[in-house]
Coordinates of C-alpha atoms in Angstrom, one line a residue:
G1 CA 111.7 91.6 101.8
S2 CA 109.3 94.4 101.8
I3 CA 105.7 94.3 100.3
L4 CA 105.3 96.8 97.4
T5 CA 101.8 96.2 96.3
I6 CA 99.4 93.2 96.6
E7 CA 96.4 93.6 94.3
L8 CA 93.6 91.0 94.4
T9 CA 90.1 91.6 92.5
T10 CA 86.4 89.9 92.0
P11 CA 86.1 88.1 89.5
D12 CA 83.7 91.5 88.2
G13 CA 86.8 93.9 88.9
K14 CA 86.1 95.2 92.0
K15 CA 89.4 95.3 94.4
I16 CA 89.3 93.6 97.7
F17 CA 92.2 95.0 100.2
P18 CA 94.5 91.6 101.5
Y19 CA 93.9 92.5 104.7
E20 CA 94.8 89.2 106.7
Y21 CA 98.2 89.0 104.0
L22 CA 99.3 92.7 104.6
R23 CA 98.6 92.1 108.7
D24 CA 101.1 89.4 108.6
N25 CA 103.3 90.4 106.4
M26 CA 103.6 94.3 106.0
T27 CA 106.7 96.1 107.1
G28 CA 107.3 100.0 107.6
E29 CA 109.3 99.8 104.3
G30 CA 106.3 98.5 102.4
L31 CA 103.9 101.1 104.3
A32 CA 106.3 103.9 102.9
Y33 CA 106.1 102.8 99.2
W34 CA 102.6 102.3 99.6
Y35 CA 102.1 106.0 100.9
C36 CA 104.9 107.3 98.6
D37 CA 102.3 106.0 95.5
D38 CA 99.2 107.0 97.5
G39 CA 99.7 108.9 100.0
Y40 CA 99.9 112.8 100.6
I41 CA 100.1 115.6 103.6
Y42 CA 97.3 117.9 103.4
N43 CA 97.6 120.6 106.3
R44 CA 99.5 118.4 108.2
T45 CA 96.9 115.5 108.2
S46 CA 97.8 112.6 105.6
R47 CA 95.3 111.1 103.2
I48 CA 95.4 107.6 101.8
C49 CA 94.1 107.5 98.1
T50 CA 92.2 103.7 98.6
Y51 CA 89.6 105.1 95.9
G52 CA 89.5 101.6 94.3
Y53 CA 88.1 100.1 97.6
S54 CA 84.6 99.7 98.7
Y55 CA 83.7 101.4 101.9
E56 CA 83.7 97.9 103.4
E57 CA 87.3 97.4 102.0
Q58 CA 88.1 100.7 103.6
K59 CA 87.1 99.7 106.7
L60 CA 89.7 96.6 106.2
V61 CA 92.4 99.3 105.7
S62 CA 91.5 101.4 108.8
K63 CA 92.0 98.0 110.8
F64 CA 94.5 96.9 109.1
L65 CA 96.6 100.5 110.1
Q66 CA 94.8 100.2 113.7
E67 CA 96.2 95.9 114.2
K68 CA 99.5 96.3 112.7
F69 CA 101.1 99.5 112.8
K70 CA 98.7 100.7 116.1
I71 CA 97.8 104.2 114.0
D72 CA 94.0 105.5 114.1
S73 CA 92.1 106.6 111.2
S74 CA 89.1 107.5 109.9
I75 CA 87.4 106.9 106.3
D76 CA 86.1 110.2 104.5
H77 CA 83.8 110.2 101.5
R78 CA 85.1 112.4 98.1
K79 CA 81.5 113.8 97.4
T80 CA 82.5 114.9 94.0
R81 CA 83.5 111.2 93.2
G82 CA 81.4 109.0 95.4
D83 CA 84.3 107.3 96.7
Y84 CA 86.8 107.0 99.6
Y85 CA 89.8 107.6 100.8
I86 CA 91.9 107.3 104.4
R87 CA 92.2 110.3 106.9
L88 CA 95.0 110.4 109.5
K89 CA 94.6 113.3 111.8
I90 CA 97.5 115.5 112.8
K91 CA 98.7 113.1 115.7
E92 CA 98.3 110.3 113.6
T93 CA 100.1 111.7 111.0
Q94 CA 103.0 112.4 113.0
D95 CA 102.9 108.9 114.5
F96 CA 103.0 107.7 110.5
I97 CA 105.6 109.5 109.4
S98 CA 107.8 108.0 112.4
I99 CA 107.4 105.0 110.7
I100 CA 108.0 105.5 107.1
R101 CA 110.4 108.3 107.3
P102 CA 113.1 105.9 107.8
Y103 CA 112.5 104.2 104.2
M104 CA 111.8 107.3 102.3
I105 CA 113.6 108.6 99.6
E106 CA 115.0 112.0 99.6
S107 CA 112.6 113.1 96.5
M108 CA 109.8 111.5 97.6
K109 CA 109.8 113.5 101.4
Y110 CA 107.4 116.5 100.4
K111 CA 104.6 113.7 100.6
I112 CA 105.7 113.7 104.7
G113 CA 105.6 117.8 104.5
E114 CA 109.5 118.3 104.6
K115 CA 111.2 120.7 102.2
K116 CA 113.8 120.1 99.6
K117 CA 117.3 120.5 101.0

């Protein structure tokens, strides 16, 4: 089966990215579900709203995308709120979309820049 969501927190409520578990178990389908929930496309680049994670956890998200799916990403800072998110450049966005497109339902394809049919 696919991995929908795994959310772990520290005793004080900070989110922890379950790197090893997702590295070993996440599928393209699970990645598509995650993106449909927390991702969007902007100027042909994809963003994944990982705001709840610390900068150190963001580095694990980026490492996970590279090691599991061979997708390079960067960590961007949202200055208005002081938190971070994952950004994919145009080429990486195209590669990412090729992984998740087969699992996306029609009504969510706007998140990868496709118009409704």
